[in-house]
CSV table of N, CA and C in Angstrom, one decimal:
chain,number,residue,atom,x,y,z
A,1,UNK,N,0.9,-1.2,0.0
A,1,UNK,CA,0.0,-0.1,0.0
A,1,UNK,C,1.0,1.3,0.0
A,2,UNK,N,0.5,2.2,-0.8
A,2,UNK,CA,1.4,3.5,-0.8
A,2,UNK,C,1.3,4.2,0.4
A,3,UNK,N,2.1,5.3,0.6
A,3,UNK,CA,2.0,6.2,1.6
A,3,UNK,C,0.6,6.8,1.8
A,4,UNK,N,0.0,6.7,3.0
A,4,UNK,CA,-1.3,7.1,3.3
A,4,UNK,C,-1.3,8.7,3.5
A,5,UNK,N,-2.2,9.3,2.9
A,5,UNK,CA,-2.4,10.8,3.0
A,5,UNK,C,-3.8,11.1,3.2
A,6,UNK,N,-4.1,12.2,3.7
A,6,UNK,CA,-5.5,12.6,4.1
A,6,UNK,C,-6.2,13.3,2.8
A,7,UNK,N,-5.4,13.3,1.7
A,7,UNK,CA,-6.0,14.0,0.6
A,7,UNK,C,-6.7,13.0,-0.3
A,8,UNK,N,-7.7,13.4,-0.6
A,8,UNK,CA,-8.5,12.4,-1.6
A,8,UNK,C,-8.0,12.7,-2.9
A,9,UNK,N,-7.5,11.6,-3.6
A,9,UNK,CA,-6.9,11.5,-5.0
A,9,UNK,C,-7.7,10.5,-5.8
A,10,UNK,N,-7.6,10.6,-7.2
A,10,UNK,CA,-8.3,9.7,-8.1
A,10,UNK,C,-7.5,8.5,-8.2
A,11,UNK,N,-8.2,7.4,-8.2
A,11,UNK,CA,-7.7,6.0,-8.4
A,11,UNK,C,-8.5,5.4,-9.5
A,12,UNK,N,-7.7,4.4,-10.2
A,12,UNK,CA,-8.4,3.7,-11.2
A,12,UNK,C,-8.8,2.2,-10.6
A,13,UNK,N,-10.1,1.9,-10.7
A,13,UNK,CA,-10.4,0.5,-10.3
A,13,UNK,C,-10.7,-0.4,-11.4
A,14,UNK,N,-10.2,-1.6,-11.5
A,14,UNK,CA,-10.5,-2.4,-12.5
A,14,UNK,C,-11.8,-3.3,-12.2
A,15,UNK,N,-12.7,-3.4,-13.2
A,15,UNK,CA,-13.9,-4.2,-12.9
A,15,UNK,C,-14.0,-5.2,-14.0
A,16,UNK,N,-14.9,-6.1,-13.7
A,16,UNK,CA,-15.2,-7.1,-14.8
A,16,UNK,C,-15.9,-6.3,-15.9
A,17,UNK,N,-15.7,-6.6,-17.2
A,17,UNK,CA,-16.2,-5.8,-18.4
A,17,UNK,C,-17.8,-5.8,-18.2
A,18,UNK,N,-18.6,-4.8,-18.3
A,18,UNK,CA,-19.8,-4.6,-18.2
A,18,UNK,C,-20.4,-4.5,-16.8
A,19,UNK,N,-19.6,-4.5,-15.8
A,19,UNK,CA,-20.0,-4.2,-14.4
A,19,UNK,C,-19.7,-2.8,-13.9
A,20,UNK,N,-19.3,-1.9,-14.8
A,20,UNK,CA,-18.7,-0.7,-14.4
A,20,UNK,C,-19.8,0.1,-13.7
A,21,UNK,N,-21.1,0.2,-14.2
A,21,UNK,CA,-22.1,1.0,-13.6
A,21,UNK,C,-22.6,0.3,-12.3
A,22,UNK,N,-22.6,-1.0,-12.3
A,22,UNK,CA,-23.1,-1.7,-11.0
A,22,UNK,C,-22.2,-1.7,-9.9
A,23,UNK,N,-20.8,-1.7,-10.4
A,23,UNK,CA,-19.8,-1.4,-9.3
A,23,UNK,C,-19.8,0.0,-8.7
A,24,UNK,N,-20.2,1.1,-9.6
A,24,UNK,CA,-20.2,2.4,-9.1
A,24,UNK,C,-21.5,2.6,-8.3
A,25,UNK,N,-22.4,2.0,-8.6
A,25,UNK,CA,-23.7,2.1,-7.8
A,25,UNK,C,-23.6,1.3,-6.6
A,26,UNK,N,-23.1,0.1,-6.5
A,26,UNK,CA,-22.9,-0.7,-5.3
A,26,UNK,C,-21.8,0.0,-4.4
A,27,UNK,N,-20.8,0.6,-4.9
A,27,UNK,CA,-19.7,1.3,-4.1
A,27,UNK,C,-20.4,2.7,-3.4
A,28,UNK,N,-21.3,3.4,-4.3
A,28,UNK,CA,-21.9,4.6,-3.8
A,28,UNK,C,-22.9,4.1,-2.7
A,29,UNK,N,-23.6,3.1,-2.8
A,29,UNK,CA,-24.5,2.6,-1.7
A,29,UNK,C,-23.7,2.2,-0.4
A,30,UNK,N,-22.5,1.5,-0.7
A,30,UNK,CA,-21.8,1.2,0.6
A,30,UNK,C,-21.2,2.4,1.2
A,31,UNK,N,-20.7,3.4,0.4
A,31,UNK,CA,-20.2,4.7,1.0
A,31,UNK,C,-21.3,5.4,1.9
A,32,UNK,N,-22.6,5.4,1.4
A,32,UNK,CA,-23.5,6.0,2.1
A,32,UNK,C,-23.9,5.3,3.4
A,33,UNK,N,-24.1,3.9,3.3
A,33,UNK,CA,-24.3,3.1,4.5
A,33,UNK,C,-23.4,3.2,5.6
A,34,UNK,N,-22.0,3.3,5.2
A,34,UNK,CA,-21.0,3.3,6.1
A,34,UNK,C,-20.4,4.7,6.5
A,35,UNK,N,-21.4,5.7,5.9
A,35,UNK,CA,-21.0,7.1,6.1
A,35,UNK,C,-19.5,7.6,5.8
A,36,UNK,N,-19.0,7.1,4.6
A,36,UNK,CA,-17.6,7.3,4.2
A,36,UNK,C,-17.5,8.3,3.1
A,37,UNK,N,-18.5,9.2,3.1
A,37,UNK,CA,-18.6,10.4,2.1
A,37,UNK,C,-17.3,11.3,2.2
A,38,UNK,N,-16.8,11.4,3.3
A,38,UNK,CA,-15.5,12.2,3.4
A,38,UNK,C,-14.3,11.5,2.9
A,39,UNK,N,-14.4,10.2,2.9
A,39,UNK,CA,-13.3,9.4,2.5
A,39,UNK,C,-13.1,9.0,1.1
A,40,UNK,N,-14.5,8.6,0.6
A,40,UNK,CA,-14.6,8.2,-0.8
A,40,UNK,C,-15.6,9.2,-1.3
A,41,UNK,N,-15.2,10.4,-2.0
A,41,UNK,CA,-15.8,11.5,-2.3
A,41,UNK,C,-16.5,11.4,-3.7
A,42,UNK,N,-16.0,10.7,-4.6
A,42,UNK,CA,-16.6,10.6,-5.9
A,42,UNK,C,-16.4,9.3,-6.7
A,43,UNK,N,-17.2,8.9,-7.5
A,43,UNK,CA,-17.1,7.7,-8.3
A,43,UNK,C,-17.6,8.1,-9.6
A,44,UNK,N,-16.8,7.7,-10.7
A,44,UNK,CA,-17.2,8.1,-12.0
A,44,UNK,C,-17.0,6.9,-13.1
A,45,UNK,N,-17.8,6.7,-13.9
A,45,UNK,CA,-17.7,5.9,-15.1
A,45,UNK,C,-17.8,6.9,-16.2
A,46,UNK,N,-16.5,7.2,-16.8
A,46,UNK,CA,-16.5,8.2,-17.9
A,46,UNK,C,-17.2,7.6,-19.2
A,47,UNK,N,-18.1,8.5,-19.6
A,47,UNK,CA,-18.8,8.1,-21.0
A,47,UNK,C,-18.8,9.3,-21.8
A,48,UNK,N,-19.2,9.0,-23.2
A,48,UNK,CA,-19.2,10.0,-24.1
A,48,UNK,C,-20.5,9.6,-24.9
A,49,UNK,N,-21.2,10.6,-25.5
A,49,UNK,CA,-22.5,10.3,-26.4
A,49,UNK,C,-21.9,10.3,-27.8
A,50,UNK,N,-22.3,9.0,-28.5
A,50,UNK,CA,-21.8,8.7,-29.9
A,50,UNK,C,-23.1,8.5,-30.7
A,51,UNK,N,-23.1,9.1,-31.9
A,51,UNK,CA,-24.2,8.8,-32.8
A,51,UNK,C,-24.2,7.4,-33.3
A,52,UNK,N,-25.3,6.7,-33.3
A,52,UNK,CA,-25.4,5.4,-33.8
A,52,UNK,C,-26.7,5.3,-34.8
A,53,UNK,N,-26.7,4.4,-35.7
A,53,UNK,CA,-27.9,4.2,-36.6
A,53,UNK,C,-28.5,3.0,-35.9
A,54,UNK,N,-29.9,3.2,-35.6
A,54,UNK,CA,-30.7,2.0,-35.0
A,54,UNK,C,-31.1,1.3,-36.2
A,55,UNK,N,-31.9,0.2,-35.9
A,55,UNK,CA,-32.4,-0.8,-36.9
A,55,UNK,C,-33.4,-0.2,-38.0
A,56,UNK,N,-33.8,0.8,-37.6
A,56,UNK,CA,-34.9,1.5,-38.5
A,56,UNK,C,-34.1,2.6,-39.3
A,57,UNK,N,-32.8,2.7,-39.2
A,57,UNK,CA,-32.0,3.6,-40.0
A,57,UNK,C,-32.0,5.0,-39.4
A,58,UNK,N,-32.6,5.2,-38.2
A,58,UNK,CA,-32.6,6.5,-37.6
A,58,UNK,C,-31.4,6.7,-36.7
A,59,UNK,N,-30.8,8.0,-36.7
A,59,UNK,CA,-29.7,8.3,-36.0
A,59,UNK,C,-30.1,8.6,-34.6
A,60,UNK,N,-29.4,7.9,-33.6
A,60,UNK,CA,-29.8,8.3,-32.1
A,60,UNK,C,-28.3,8.4,-31.5
A,61,UNK,N,-28.3,9.2,-30.3
A,61,UNK,CA,-27.2,9.2,-29.4
A,61,UNK,C,-27.1,8.0,-28.4
A,62,UNK,N,-26.0,7.4,-28.3
A,62,UNK,CA,-25.8,6.5,-27.5
A,62,UNK,C,-24.7,6.6,-26.5
A,63,UNK,N,-24.8,6.3,-25.1
A,63,UNK,CA,-23.8,6.5,-24.3
A,63,UNK,C,-22.8,5.3,-24.5
A,64,UNK,N,-21.5,5.7,-24.7
A,64,UNK,CA,-20.4,4.7,-24.6
A,64,UNK,C,-19.4,4.8,-23.5
A,65,UNK,N,-19.0,4.0,-23.0
A,65,UNK,CA,-18.1,4.0,-21.9
A,65,UNK,C,-16.7,4.3,-22.5
A,66,UNK,N,-16.1,5.2,-22.0
A,66,UNK,CA,-14.7,5.7,-22.5
A,66,UNK,C,-13.6,4.6,-22.2
A,67,UNK,N,-13.7,4.1,-20.9
A,67,UNK,CA,-12.6,3.1,-20.5
A,67,UNK,C,-13.3,1.9,-20.0
A,68,UNK,N,-13.9,1.0,-20.9
A,68,UNK,CA,-14.5,-0.3,-20.5
A,68,UNK,C,-13.7,-1.2,-19.6
A,69,UNK,N,-14.3,-1.5,-18.3
A,69,UNK,CA,-13.6,-2.3,-17.4
A,69,UNK,C,-13.0,-1.5,-16.4
A,70,UNK,N,-13.3,-0.1,-16.3
A,70,UNK,CA,-12.6,0.7,-15.2
A,70,UNK,C,-13.7,1.6,-14.7
A,71,UNK,N,-13.4,2.0,-13.3
A,71,UNK,CA,-14.3,3.0,-12.7
A,71,UNK,C,-13.2,3.7,-12.0
A,72,UNK,N,-13.4,5.1,-12.0
A,72,UNK,CA,-12.6,6.1,-11.3
A,72,UNK,C,-13.1,6.4,-10.0
A,73,UNK,N,-12.3,6.5,-9.0
A,73,UNK,CA,-12.9,6.7,-7.6
A,73,UNK,C,-11.8,7.7,-6.9
A,74,UNK,N,-12.5,8.9,-6.5
A,74,UNK,CA,-11.8,9.8,-5.8
A,74,UNK,C,-11.9,9.6,-4.3
A,75,UNK,N,-10.8,9.1,-3.6
A,75,UNK,CA,-10.9,8.7,-2.3
A,75,UNK,C,-9.5,9.0,-1.6
A,76,UNK,N,-9.7,9.0,-0.2
A,76,UNK,CA,-8.6,9.2,0.7
A,76,UNK,C,-8.1,7.5,0.9
A,77,UNK,N,-6.9,7.3,0.5
A,77,UNK,CA,-6.5,5.9,0.5
A,77,UNK,C,-6.2,5.5,2.0
A,78,UNK,N,-6.9,4.5,2.5
A,78,UNK,CA,-6.3,4.1,3.8
A,78,UNK,C,-6.8,2.5,3.8
A,79,UNK,N,-6.5,1.8,4.9
A,79,UNK,CA,-6.8,0.4,5.0
A,79,UNK,C,-8.3,0.1,4.9
A,80,UNK,N,-9.1,1.0,5.5
A,80,UNK,CA,-10.6,1.0,5.3
A,80,UNK,C,-11.3,1.1,4.0
A,81,UNK,N,-10.7,2.3,3.5
A,81,UNK,CA,-11.3,2.6,2.1
A,81,UNK,C,-10.8,1.7,1.0
A,82,UNK,N,-9.6,1.1,1.1
A,82,UNK,CA,-9.0,0.2,0.3
A,82,UNK,C,-10.0,-1.0,0.4
A,83,UNK,N,-10.2,-1.6,1.6
A,83,UNK,CA,-10.9,-2.7,1.8
A,83,UNK,C,-12.3,-2.6,1.2
A,84,UNK,N,-13.0,-1.3,1.3
A,84,UNK,CA,-14.4,-1.3,0.9
A,84,UNK,C,-14.4,-1.3,-0.6
A,85,UNK,N,-13.4,-0.7,-1.3
A,85,UNK,CA,-13.5,-0.6,-2.7
A,85,UNK,C,-13.1,-2.0,-3.2
A,86,UNK,N,-12.1,-2.7,-2.7
A,86,UNK,CA,-11.6,-3.8,-3.1
A,86,UNK,C,-12.5,-5.1,-3.1
A,87,UNK,N,-13.4,-4.9,-2.0
A,87,UNK,CA,-14.5,-6.0,-1.8
A,87,UNK,C,-15.8,-5.7,-2.3
A,88,UNK,N,-15.8,-4.7,-3.2
A,88,UNK,CA,-17.1,-4.4,-3.8
A,88,UNK,C,-17.2,-5.4,-5.0
A,89,UNK,N,-18.4,-5.9,-5.1
A,89,UNK,CA,-18.7,-7.1,-6.0
A,89,UNK,C,-18.4,-6.6,-7.4
A,90,UNK,N,-17.6,-7.3,-8.2
A,90,UNK,CA,-17.4,-6.9,-9.6
A,90,UNK,C,-16.0,-6.3,-9.7
A,91,UNK,N,-15.3,-5.9,-8.6
A,91,UNK,CA,-14.0,-5.2,-8.6
A,91,UNK,C,-13.0,-6.3,-8.6
A,92,UNK,N,-12.0,-6.1,-9.6
A,92,UNK,CA,-11.0,-7.0,-9.7
A,92,UNK,C,-9.7,-6.6,-9.1
A,93,UNK,N,-9.6,-5.3,-8.8
A,93,UNK,CA,-8.4,-4.7,-8.3
A,93,UNK,C,-8.3,-3.2,-8.6
A,94,UNK,N,-7.2,-2.7,-8.0
A,94,UNK,CA,-6.7,-1.3,-8.3
A,94,UNK,C,-5.9,-1.5,-9.4
A,95,UNK,N,-5.7,-0.4,-10.3
A,95,UNK,CA,-4.7,-0.3,-11.4
A,95,UNK,C,-3.5,0.3,-10.7
A,96,UNK,N,-2.4,-0.4,-10.9
A,96,UNK,CA,-1.0,0.0,-10.4
A,96,UNK,C,-0.1,-1.3,-10.4
A,97,UNK,N,1.1,-0.8,-10.0
A,97,UNK,CA,2.0,-2.2,-10.1
A,97,UNK,C,1.8,-3.4,-9.0
A,98,UNK,N,1.5,-4.5,-9.4
A,98,UNK,CA,1.1,-5.6,-8.5
A,98,UNK,C,-0.2,-5.3,-7.7
A,99,UNK,N,-1.0,-4.5,-8.5
A,99,UNK,CA,-2.4,-4.2,-7.9
A,99,UNK,C,-2.4,-3.2,-6.8
A,100,UNK,N,-1.2,-2.6,-6.5
A,100,UNK,CA,-1.1,-1.6,-5.6
A,100,UNK,C,-1.7,-0.2,-6.1
A,101,UNK,N,-2.6,0.5,-5.4
A,101,UNK,CA,-3.2,1.6,-6.0
A,101,UNK,C,-2.2,2.7,-6.1
A,102,UNK,N,-2.2,3.3,-7.3
A,102,UNK,CA,-1.3,4.4,-7.6
A,102,UNK,C,-2.2,5.6,-8.1
A,103,UNK,N,-2.3,6.8,-7.4
A,103,UNK,CA,-3.1,7.9,-7.7
A,103,UNK,C,-2.8,8.4,-9.1
A,104,UNK,N,-3.8,8.9,-9.8
A,104,UNK,CA,-3.6,9.5,-11.2
A,104,UNK,C,-3.0,11.0,-11.0
A,105,UNK,N,-2.1,11.4,-11.8
A,105,UNK,CA,-1.8,12.7,-11.8
A,105,UNK,C,-2.8,13.7,-12.3
A,106,UNK,N,-2.8,15.0,-12.0
A,106,UNK,CA,-3.8,15.8,-12.3
A,106,UNK,C,-4.0,15.9,-13.9
A,107,UNK,N,-3.1,15.7,-14.6
A,107,UNK,CA,-3.3,15.7,-16.1
A,107,UNK,C,-4.0,14.3,-16.5
A,108,UNK,N,-3.5,13.2,-15.9
A,108,UNK,CA,-4.3,11.9,-16.2
A,108,UNK,C,-5.8,12.1,-15.8
A,109,UNK,N,-6.1,12.8,-14.7
A,109,UNK,CA,-7.4,13.0,-14.3
A,109,UNK,C,-8.2,13.8,-15.2
A,110,UNK,N,-7.5,14.8,-15.8
A,110,UNK,CA,-8.1,15.7,-16.8
A,110,UNK,C,-8.4,14.9,-18.1
A,111,UNK,N,-7.5,14.0,-18.4
A,111,UNK,CA,-7.6,13.2,-19.7
A,111,UNK,C,-8.7,12.3,-19.5
A,112,UNK,N,-8.8,11.6,-18.4
A,112,UNK,CA,-9.9,10.6,-18.2
A,112,UNK,C,-11.4,11.2,-18.0
A,113,UNK,N,-11.4,12.1,-17.4
A,113,UNK,CA,-12.7,12.8,-17.0
A,113,UNK,C,-13.2,13.8,-18.1
A,114,UNK,N,-12.3,14.5,-18.9
A,114,UNK,CA,-12.7,15.5,-19.9
A,114,UNK,C,-11.9,15.1,-21.1
A,115,UNK,N,-11.9,13.9,-21.7
A,115,UNK,CA,-11.1,13.6,-22.9
A,115,UNK,C,-11.3,14.6,-24.0
A,116,UNK,N,-12.4,15.2,-24.1
A,116,UNK,CA,-12.5,16.2,-25.2
A,116,UNK,C,-11.7,17.4,-25.0
A,117,UNK,N,-11.2,17.8,-23.8
A,117,UNK,CA,-10.4,18.8,-23.5
A,117,UNK,C,-9.0,18.5,-23.9
A,118,UNK,N,-8.7,17.3,-24.1
A,118,UNK,CA,-7.3,16.9,-24.4
A,118,UNK,C,-7.1,16.7,-25.8
A,119,UNK,N,-5.9,16.9,-26.3
A,119,UNK,CA,-5.7,16.6,-27.7
A,119,UNK,C,-6.3,17.6,-28.6
A,120,UNK,N,-6.4,17.4,-29.8
A,120,UNK,CA,-6.8,18.4,-30.7
A,120,UNK,C,-8.3,17.9,-31.4
A,121,UNK,N,-9.1,18.8,-31.5
A,121,UNK,CA,-10.3,18.5,-32.3
A,121,UNK,C,-9.8,17.9,-33.7
A,122,UNK,N,-10.2,16.7,-34.0
A,122,UNK,CA,-9.7,16.1,-35.3
A,122,UNK,C,-10.7,16.3,-36.4
A,123,UNK,N,-10.4,16.8,-37.4
A,123,UNK,CA,-11.2,16.9,-38.6
A,123,UNK,C,-10.9,15.9,-39.7
A,124,UNK,N,-10.0,15.0,-39.2
A,124,UNK,CA,-9.5,13.9,-40.2
A,124,UNK,C,-10.3,12.8,-40.1
A,125,UNK,N,-10.5,11.8,-41.1
A,125,UNK,CA,-11.2,10.6,-41.1
A,125,UNK,C,-10.2,9.4,-41.5
A,126,UNK,N,-10.5,8.2,-41.1
A,126,UNK,CA,-9.7,7.1,-41.6
A,126,UNK,C,-10.0,6.9,-43.1
A,127,UNK,N,-8.9,6.6,-43.9
A,127,UNK,CA,-9.0,6.5,-45.2
A,127,UNK,C,-8.8,7.8,-46.0
A,128,UNK,N,-8.8,8.9,-45.3
A,128,UNK,CA,-8.6,10.3,-45.9
A,128,UNK,C,-7.2,10.4,-46.4
A,129,UNK,N,-6.9,11.1,-47.6
A,129,UNK,CA,-5.8,11.6,-48.1
A,129,UNK,C,-5.2,12.7,-47.3
A,130,UNK,N,-4.0,12.8,-46.9
A,130,UNK,CA,-3.4,13.9,-46.2
A,130,UNK,C,-2.0,14.2,-46.6
A,131,UNK,N,-1.5,15.4,-46.2
A,131,UNK,CA,-0.3,16.0,-46.4
A,131,UNK,C,0.4,16.1,-45.3
A,132,UNK,N,1.7,15.7,-45.1
A,132,UNK,CA,2.5,16.1,-43.8
A,132,UNK,C,3.0,17.4,-43.9
A,133,UNK,N,2.7,18.4,-43.0
A,133,UNK,CA,3.1,19.8,-43.2
A,133,UNK,C,4.3,20.2,-42.4
A,134,UNK,N,5.0,19.2,-41.5
A,134,UNK,CA,6.1,19.6,-40.8
A,134,UNK,C,6.9,18.4,-40.4
A,135,UNK,N,8.2,18.6,-40.0
A,135,UNK,CA,9.1,17.6,-39.6
A,135,UNK,C,9.8,16.9,-40.8
A,136,UNK,N,10.5,15.7,-40.5
A,136,UNK,CA,11.3,15.1,-41.6
A,136,UNK,C,10.4,14.6,-42.8
A,137,UNK,N,9.1,14.3,-42.6
A,137,UNK,CA,8.2,13.9,-43.7
A,137,UNK,C,7.4,15.0,-44.4
A,138,UNK,N,7.8,16.3,-44.0
A,138,UNK,CA,7.0,17.4,-44.5
A,138,UNK,C,6.9,17.4,-46.1
A,139,UNK,N,5.7,17.7,-46.7
A,139,UNK,CA,5.4,17.6,-48.1
A,139,UNK,C,5.1,16.2,-48.6
A,140,UNK,N,5.3,15.2,-47.9
A,140,UNK,CA,5.0,13.7,-48.2
A,140,UNK,C,3.5,13.7,-48.1
A,141,UNK,N,2.9,12.8,-48.8
A,141,UNK,CA,1.4,12.5,-48.8
A,141,UNK,C,1.1,11.1,-48.3
A,142,UNK,N,-0.1,10.9,-47.8
A,142,UNK,CA,-0.4,9.5,-47.3
A,142,UNK,C,-1.8,9.4,-47.0
A,143,UNK,N,-2.1,8.3,-46.4
A,143,UNK,CA,-3.6,8.0,-46.1
A,143,UNK,C,-3.7,7.7,-44.6
A,144,UNK,N,-4.7,8.3,-43.9
A,144,UNK,CA,-4.9,8.2,-42.5
A,144,UNK,C,-5.3,6.6,-42.3
A,145,UNK,N,-4.6,6.0,-41.4
A,145,UNK,CA,-4.9,4.6,-41.0
A,145,UNK,C,-5.7,4.5,-39.8
A,146,UNK,N,-5.2,5.4,-38.7
A,146,UNK,CA,-5.7,5.2,-37.3
A,146,UNK,C,-5.6,6.6,-36.7
A,147,UNK,N,-6.4,7.0,-35.9
A,147,UNK,CA,-6.7,8.2,-35.1
A,147,UNK,C,-6.6,8.0,-33.7
A,148,UNK,N,-5.8,8.6,-32.9
A,148,UNK,CA,-5.9,8.4,-31.4
A,148,UNK,C,-6.1,9.9,-30.8
A,149,UNK,N,-7.4,10.1,-30.6
A,149,UNK,CA,-7.9,11.4,-30.1
A,149,UNK,C,-7.2,11.7,-28.7
A,150,UNK,N,-7.1,10.8,-27.9
A,150,UNK,CA,-6.5,10.9,-26.5
A,150,UNK,C,-5.2,11.5,-26.6
A,151,UNK,N,-4.4,10.9,-27.4
A,151,UNK,CA,-3.0,11.4,-27.5
A,151,UNK,C,-2.7,12.4,-28.6
A,152,UNK,N,-3.8,12.8,-29.3
A,152,UNK,CA,-3.6,13.7,-30.3
A,152,UNK,C,-2.8,13.3,-31.5
A,153,UNK,N,-2.7,11.9,-31.9
A,153,UNK,CA,-1.9,11.4,-32.8
A,153,UNK,C,-2.6,10.9,-33.9
A,154,UNK,N,-2.0,10.7,-35.1
A,154,UNK,CA,-2.6,10.1,-36.2
A,154,UNK,C,-1.6,9.2,-36.9
A,155,UNK,N,-2.0,8.0,-37.3
A,155,UNK,CA,-1.2,7.0,-38.0
A,155,UNK,C,-1.4,7.2,-39.5
A,156,UNK,N,-0.4,7.5,-40.2
A,156,UNK,CA,-0.5,7.7,-41.6
A,156,UNK,C,0.3,6.7,-42.4
A,157,UNK,N,-0.3,6.0,-43.5
A,157,UNK,CA,0.4,5.3,-44.4
A,157,UNK,C,1.2,6.2,-45.4
A,158,UNK,N,2.4,6.5,-45.2
A,158,UNK,CA,3.1,7.6,-46.1
A,158,UNK,C,3.6,7.0,-47.4
A,159,UNK,N,3.3,7.7,-48.3
A,159,UNK,CA,3.8,7.3,-49.7
A,159,UNK,C,5.2,7.9,-49.8
A,160,UNK,N,6.3,6.9,-49.8
A,160,UNK,CA,7.7,7.4,-49.7
A,160,UNK,C,8.2,7.3,-51.1
A,161,UNK,N,9.5,7.2,-51.2
A,161,UNK,CA,10.2,7.1,-52.5
A,161,UNK,C,10.0,5.8,-53.2
A,162,UNK,N,9.9,5.8,-54.7
A,162,UNK,CA,10.0,4.7,-55.5
A,162,UNK,C,8.8,3.7,-55.1
A,163,UNK,N,7.5,4.5,-54.9
A,163,UNK,CA,6.3,3.7,-54.6
A,163,UNK,C,6.3,2.9,-53.4
A,164,UNK,N,7.3,3.1,-52.4
A,164,UNK,CA,7.3,2.5,-51.2
A,164,UNK,C,6.4,3.2,-50.1
A,165,UNK,N,5.7,2.5,-49.3
A,165,UNK,CA,5.0,3.1,-48.2
A,165,UNK,C,5.4,2.6,-46.9
A,166,UNK,N,5.1,3.4,-45.8
A,166,UNK,CA,5.2,3.0,-44.5
A,166,UNK,C,4.3,3.7,-43.4
A,167,UNK,N,3.9,3.1,-42.4
A,167,UNK,CA,3.1,3.7,-41.5
A,167,UNK,C,3.9,4.3,-40.5
A,168,UNK,N,3.5,5.7,-40.1
A,168,UNK,CA,4.2,6.6,-39.4
A,168,UNK,C,3.2,7.4,-38.4
A,169,UNK,N,3.4,7.3,-37.1
A,169,UNK,CA,2.6,8.3,-36.2
A,169,UNK,C,3.0,9.7,-36.2
A,170,UNK,N,2.0,10.6,-36.4
A,170,UNK,CA,2.4,12.0,-36.4
A,170,UNK,C,1.4,12.7,-35.3
A,171,UNK,N,1.8,13.8,-34.9
A,171,UNK,CA,1.0,14.7,-34.1
A,171,UNK,C,-0.1,15.2,-35.0
A,172,UNK,N,-1.3,15.4,-34.5
A,172,UNK,CA,-2.3,15.9,-35.5
A,172,UNK,C,-2.0,17.2,-36.1
A,173,UNK,N,-1.3,18.1,-35.4
A,173,UNK,CA,-1.0,19.5,-36.0
A,173,UNK,C,-0.1,19.3,-37.1
A,174,UNK,N,0.6,18.1,-37.2
A,174,UNK,CA,1.5,18.0,-38.3
A,174,UNK,C,1.0,17.4,-39.6
A,175,UNK,N,-0.3,17.3,-39.6
A,175,UNK,CA,-1.2,16.7,-40.7
A,175,UNK,C,-2.2,17.4,-41.2
A,176,UNK,N,-2.4,17.6,-42.7
A,176,UNK,CA,-3.5,18.4,-42.9
A,176,UNK,C,-4.2,17.5,-44.1
A,177,UNK,N,-5.5,17.8,-44.3
A,177,UNK,CA,-6.3,17.2,-45.4
A,177,UNK,C,-5.4,17.6,-46.7
A,178,UNK,N,-5.4,16.6,-47.5
A,178,UNK,CA,-4.7,16.9,-48.9
A,178,UNK,C,-5.6,17.7,-49.8
A,179,UNK,N,-5.5,18.9,-49.9
A,179,UNK,CA,-6.3,19.8,-50.5
A,179,UNK,C,-6.4,19.6,-52.1
A,180,UNK,N,-5.2,19.0,-52.6
A,180,UNK,CA,-5.1,18.6,-54.0
A,180,UNK,C,-6.0,17.5,-54.5
A,181,UNK,N,-6.4,16.7,-53.5
A,181,UNK,CA,-7.2,15.6,-53.8
A,181,UNK,C,-8.8,16.0,-54.0
A,182,UNK,N,-9.1,17.2,-53.6
A,182,UNK,CA,-10.6,17.6,-53.7
A,182,UNK,C,-10.8,18.3,-54.9
């Protein structure tokens, strides 16, 4: 167990997949029953709203878990709170080396609770033709293979010399839509 402090910090709890909401609800109930509100302050299952097409062809907004299998808990870590969280049904452990809880840094908390505030708004799409605008691949063209919003990176299949291609990760700000293609 890491050094105990009286400060409530965010920890990541690993759950069985699909049990995130149940773990959050059960843990909240235990906190209320045991009057632990000042020790276990907040419990979150980060979600985002994503458009999906239903079977009738209509678009609707659906809640998607950002981190399936994980629940965020803001708590003062001590033997009692550790025990309560660890013994909540559906919890498999804390995220950290050897299952030892490690508090998230403020930037990790920001990334997990407000992922849209991190990285860059991405106007690229997979399969789209792009041009690299800076770095050693400046002016090369390629096709978007993968987009990592969280890290603000994009994987591009770059057209190199003599019809050779290679996949390279770029920061989003180093890649633009290839205007020549339109």
